[in-house]
Amino acid sequence: MSRWAGKYVIGLTGNIAVGKSVVRKMLEHLGAYGIDADALSHRAMAKGAPAYPLITRAFGDWILDDEGQIDRSRMAKLAFTDPTALERLEAIVHPLVSHAVDLLIRRAKQSVVVIEAIKLIETDLAAGCDTIWVVDATEDMQVSRLMHKRNMSEMAARQRIAAQPPQSLKVRAAKVIIHNDGGFENTWDQVQTAWGKLPKPEEPLLPSPPPLKPGQLAVRRGGPQDADEIARFITRVSHGKKRMTRADVMASFGEKAFLLVERDGKLAGIAGWQVENLVTRIDELYFEAGLPLDQAIPALMEAVEMASAEL
């Protein structure tokens, strides 16, 4: 059992560029509360945050950029070339991240929590988890993703991969292995199957919402099961300017969430949104012609704000 009463905690790990964040977001779509421990470490290092003065004192002001923030690329180059420096950095950051993770899990309303961390089995976070999931991918796929998403050269990408402990060590510690070499649909099927086998704690029964009146708008979070409908709707209301397929929408679910506006049981509006560095951003809005925007937009904003506050 995890150290958190009433919670079932999934520890999610894997080496760089195997697709951990995509799997975490899939679990969030299924109802889990997601925690990105690596993002928490970045926040802990920000100017004014607890790790900032400790890191600058340990490594000097040369690691700061022109705005006085810790230059993460400089820090990464040092950490990946000097094991002693990496140990010093982790000794500063990991206790702060563990404290933040503990606080977030205790406050989470969901009964299932997923902690994404590249350094999971190497820290005390793993001991508090009910199960360990490892995302796996071939080295060629890792290299391809690093070159495409982080603009690394092939040599730099292979150096970054080689600097990490072998992926095989993580795979050996896994209770569940998600192979993320294929398409999004294949990964989604694996995640759904593993999710269905979890001994999830019983959720409290909530009162049913009152029935909607004719023409009344309802907002709900869309999931991969809605991918076909979302693709058709965006293609239609954009008059073909943005042609979407199910595969396009499924790939988008690895980066963002969709809120759906429904009227009389039919899809009438869509908002695509995501949270990055604790900032919520809506990057897509589509509405059916004739939809009362003075009702739809406030309803969407309220839903986004509620989800953001929870995160």
mmCIF file of N, CA, C and O in Angstrom, residues 3-4 35 37-38 40-45 49-52 54-55 85-104 117 119-120 122-125:
data_model
loop_
_atom_site.group_PDB
_atom_site.id
_atom_site.type_symbol
_atom_site.label_atom_id
_atom_site.label_comp_id
_atom_site.label_asym_id
_atom_site.label_seq_id
_atom_site.Cartn_x
_atom_site.Cartn_y
_atom_site.Cartn_z
ATOM 1 N N ARG A 3 1.859 5.202 0.947
ATOM 2 C CA ARG A 3 1.903 5.878 2.250
ATOM 3 C C ARG A 3 0.733 6.844 2.411
ATOM 4 O O ARG A 3 0.582 7.468 3.468
ATOM 5 N N TRP A 4 -0.101 6.979 1.371
ATOM 6 C CA TRP A 4 -1.202 7.932 1.407
ATOM 7 C C TRP A 4 -2.523 7.184 1.521
ATOM 8 O O TRP A 4 -2.961 6.519 0.569
ATOM 9 N N ILE A 35 0.845 14.197 -11.450
ATOM 10 C CA ILE A 35 1.889 15.044 -10.872
ATOM 11 C C ILE A 35 3.157 14.861 -11.695
ATOM 12 O O ILE A 35 3.634 13.744 -11.865
ATOM 13 N N ALA A 37 6.751 15.364 -11.486
ATOM 14 C CA ALA A 37 7.803 15.665 -10.510
ATOM 15 C C ALA A 37 8.954 16.431 -11.146
ATOM 16 O O ALA A 37 9.600 17.257 -10.489
ATOM 17 N N ASP A 38 9.230 16.169 -12.426
ATOM 18 C CA ASP A 38 10.316 16.883 -13.089
ATOM 19 C C ASP A 38 9.967 18.360 -13.256
ATOM 20 O O ASP A 38 10.835 19.227 -13.117
ATOM 21 N N LEU A 40 8.034 19.976 -11.217
ATOM 22 C CA LEU A 40 8.152 20.530 -9.863
ATOM 23 C C LEU A 40 9.593 20.894 -9.543
ATOM 24 O O LEU A 40 9.861 21.907 -8.899
ATOM 25 N N SER A 41 10.528 20.076 -10.007
ATOM 26 C CA SER A 41 11.943 20.396 -9.758
ATOM 27 C C SER A 41 12.341 21.676 -10.468
ATOM 28 O O SER A 41 13.113 22.481 -9.931
ATOM 29 N N HIS A 42 11.790 21.896 -11.670
ATOM 30 C CA HIS A 42 12.080 23.143 -12.388
ATOM 31 C C HIS A 42 11.506 24.340 -11.629
ATOM 32 O O HIS A 42 12.148 25.392 -11.542
ATOM 33 N N ARG A 43 10.298 24.159 -11.085
ATOM 34 C CA ARG A 43 9.695 25.253 -10.312
ATOM 35 C C ARG A 43 10.494 25.541 -9.044
ATOM 36 O O ARG A 43 10.633 26.692 -8.637
ATOM 37 N N ALA A 44 11.019 24.499 -8.422
ATOM 38 C CA ALA A 44 11.798 24.682 -7.189
ATOM 39 C C ALA A 44 13.070 25.476 -7.436
ATOM 40 O O ALA A 44 13.602 26.115 -6.525
ATOM 41 N N MET A 45 13.567 25.439 -8.700
ATOM 42 C CA MET A 45 14.802 26.130 -9.043
ATOM 43 C C MET A 45 14.576 27.557 -9.516
ATOM 44 O O MET A 45 15.532 28.300 -9.738
ATOM 45 N N ALA A 49 12.294 30.779 -5.526
ATOM 46 C CA ALA A 49 11.849 29.488 -5.009
ATOM 47 C C ALA A 49 12.899 28.921 -4.052
ATOM 48 O O ALA A 49 14.051 29.373 -4.035
ATOM 49 N N PRO A 50 12.550 27.924 -3.236
ATOM 50 C CA PRO A 50 13.446 27.453 -2.166
ATOM 51 C C PRO A 50 14.807 26.949 -2.623
ATOM 52 O O PRO A 50 15.804 27.133 -1.914
ATOM 53 N N ALA A 51 14.881 26.290 -3.801
ATOM 54 C CA ALA A 51 16.164 25.718 -4.221
ATOM 55 C C ALA A 51 17.102 26.752 -4.825
ATOM 56 O O ALA A 51 18.322 26.515 -4.903
ATOM 57 N N TYR A 52 16.564 27.890 -5.228
ATOM 58 C CA TYR A 52 17.364 28.873 -5.972
ATOM 59 C C TYR A 52 18.615 29.342 -5.211
ATOM 60 O O TYR A 52 19.734 29.241 -5.727
ATOM 61 N N LEU A 54 20.127 27.976 -2.709
ATOM 62 C CA LEU A 54 21.001 26.843 -2.393
ATOM 63 C C LEU A 54 21.828 26.438 -3.602
ATOM 64 O O LEU A 54 23.020 26.114 -3.483
ATOM 65 N N ILE A 55 21.209 26.486 -4.789
ATOM 66 C CA ILE A 55 21.917 26.100 -6.008
ATOM 67 C C ILE A 55 22.951 27.147 -6.392
ATOM 68 O O ILE A 55 24.092 26.822 -6.759
ATOM 69 N N ALA A 85 28.501 16.775 -9.495
ATOM 70 C CA ALA A 85 27.628 17.950 -9.570
ATOM 71 C C ALA A 85 26.166 17.526 -9.591
ATOM 72 O O ALA A 85 25.314 18.162 -8.958
ATOM 73 N N LEU A 86 25.875 16.441 -10.305
ATOM 74 C CA LEU A 86 24.503 15.940 -10.357
ATOM 75 C C LEU A 86 24.037 15.510 -8.972
ATOM 76 O O LEU A 86 22.903 15.801 -8.566
ATOM 77 N N GLU A 87 24.877 14.841 -8.230
ATOM 78 C CA GLU A 87 24.521 14.413 -6.876
ATOM 79 C C GLU A 87 24.245 15.616 -5.979
ATOM 80 O O GLU A 87 23.294 15.604 -5.181
ATOM 81 N N ARG A 88 25.063 16.663 -6.096
ATOM 82 C CA ARG A 88 24.855 17.873 -5.290
ATOM 83 C C ARG A 88 23.530 18.530 -5.644
ATOM 84 O O ARG A 88 22.787 18.986 -4.755
ATOM 85 N N LEU A 89 23.242 18.593 -6.929
ATOM 86 C CA LEU A 89 21.992 19.211 -7.379
ATOM 87 C C LEU A 89 20.794 18.422 -6.865
ATOM 88 O O LEU A 89 19.835 18.998 -6.345
ATOM 89 N N GLU A 90 20.843 17.104 -7.002
ATOM 90 C CA GLU A 90 19.720 16.271 -6.567
ATOM 91 C C GLU A 90 19.530 16.322 -5.053
ATOM 92 O O GLU A 90 18.397 16.264 -4.569
ATOM 93 N N ALA A 91 20.627 16.440 -4.319
ATOM 94 C CA ALA A 91 20.523 16.531 -2.857
ATOM 95 C C ALA A 91 19.779 17.797 -2.438
ATOM 96 O O ALA A 91 19.148 17.840 -1.374
ATOM 97 N N ILE A 92 19.843 18.828 -3.269
ATOM 98 C CA ILE A 92 19.136 20.078 -2.981
ATOM 99 C C ILE A 92 17.673 19.987 -3.398
ATOM 100 O O ILE A 92 16.763 20.353 -2.646
ATOM 101 N N VAL A 93 17.438 19.481 -4.607
ATOM 102 C CA VAL A 93 16.114 19.572 -5.217
ATOM 103 C C VAL A 93 15.166 18.457 -4.778
ATOM 104 O O VAL A 93 13.982 18.697 -4.519
ATOM 105 N N HIS A 94 15.670 17.225 -4.676
ATOM 106 C CA HIS A 94 14.775 16.089 -4.429
ATOM 107 C C HIS A 94 13.972 16.191 -3.130
ATOM 108 O O HIS A 94 12.774 15.871 -3.126
ATOM 109 N N PRO A 95 14.544 16.630 -2.009
ATOM 110 C CA PRO A 95 13.714 16.755 -0.798
ATOM 111 C C PRO A 95 12.565 17.751 -0.972
ATOM 112 O O PRO A 95 11.469 17.530 -0.446
ATOM 113 N N LEU A 96 12.812 18.837 -1.709
ATOM 114 C CA LEU A 96 11.758 19.820 -1.949
ATOM 115 C C LEU A 96 10.654 19.238 -2.826
ATOM 116 O O LEU A 96 9.467 19.454 -2.581
ATOM 117 N N VAL A 97 11.051 18.487 -3.844
ATOM 118 C CA VAL A 97 10.070 17.857 -4.729
ATOM 119 C C VAL A 97 9.245 16.819 -3.962
ATOM 120 O O VAL A 97 8.023 16.753 -4.101
ATOM 121 N N SER A 98 9.896 16.021 -3.139
ATOM 122 C CA SER A 98 9.181 15.010 -2.347
ATOM 123 C C SER A 98 8.150 15.654 -1.438
ATOM 124 O O SER A 98 7.028 15.152 -1.281
ATOM 125 N N HIS A 99 8.513 16.773 -0.833
ATOM 126 C CA HIS A 99 7.587 17.491 0.043
ATOM 127 C C HIS A 99 6.384 18.002 -0.756
ATOM 128 O O HIS A 99 5.228 17.882 -0.313
ATOM 129 N N ALA A 100 6.647 18.557 -1.958
ATOM 130 C CA ALA A 100 5.569 19.073 -2.794
ATOM 131 C C ALA A 100 4.651 17.946 -3.259
ATOM 132 O O ALA A 100 3.425 18.087 -3.273
ATOM 133 N N VAL A 101 5.248 16.813 -3.652
ATOM 134 C CA VAL A 101 4.449 15.654 -4.091
ATOM 135 C C VAL A 101 3.536 15.182 -2.960
ATOM 136 O O VAL A 101 2.344 14.913 -3.168
ATOM 137 N N ASP A 102 4.081 15.093 -1.763
ATOM 138 C CA ASP A 102 3.291 14.663 -0.606
ATOM 139 C C ASP A 102 2.099 15.591 -0.387
ATOM 140 O O ASP A 102 0.962 15.138 -0.175
ATOM 141 N N LEU A 103 2.341 16.889 -0.480
ATOM 142 C CA LEU A 103 1.283 17.873 -0.270
ATOM 143 C C LEU A 103 0.211 17.758 -1.345
ATOM 144 O O LEU A 103 -0.998 17.771 -1.061
ATOM 145 N N LEU A 104 0.626 17.599 -2.610
ATOM 146 C CA LEU A 104 -0.330 17.516 -3.720
ATOM 147 C C LEU A 104 -1.193 16.262 -3.622
ATOM 148 O O LEU A 104 -2.399 16.303 -3.883
ATOM 149 N N ALA A 117 8.131 10.743 -12.914
ATOM 150 C CA ALA A 117 9.462 11.174 -12.492
ATOM 151 C C ALA A 117 10.514 10.335 -13.190
ATOM 152 O O ALA A 117 10.455 9.106 -13.145
ATOM 153 N N LYS A 119 13.577 10.213 -12.240
ATOM 154 C CA LYS A 119 14.289 9.604 -11.119
ATOM 155 C C LYS A 119 13.257 9.189 -10.086
ATOM 156 O O LYS A 119 12.964 9.915 -9.145
ATOM 157 N N LEU A 120 12.676 8.028 -10.289
ATOM 158 C CA LEU A 120 11.658 7.521 -9.374
ATOM 159 C C LEU A 120 12.215 6.382 -8.541
ATOM 160 O O LEU A 120 12.239 6.460 -7.313
ATOM 161 N N GLU A 122 15.155 5.593 -8.161
ATOM 162 C CA GLU A 122 16.402 5.980 -7.503
ATOM 163 C C GLU A 122 16.157 6.835 -6.257
ATOM 164 O O GLU A 122 17.100 7.169 -5.533
ATOM 165 N N THR A 123 14.902 7.200 -5.987
ATOM 166 C CA THR A 123 14.587 8.053 -4.847
ATOM 167 C C THR A 123 13.557 7.371 -3.950
ATOM 168 O O THR A 123 13.062 6.283 -4.253
ATOM 169 N N ASP A 124 13.208 8.066 -2.855
ATOM 170 C CA ASP A 124 12.247 7.484 -1.926
ATOM 171 C C ASP A 124 10.808 7.587 -2.430
ATOM 172 O O ASP A 124 9.885 7.066 -1.799
ATOM 173 N N LEU A 125 10.594 8.241 -3.569
ATOM 174 C CA LEU A 125 9.245 8.326 -4.116
ATOM 175 C C LEU A 125 8.696 6.938 -4.444
ATOM 176 O O LEU A 125 7.516 6.657 -4.242
#
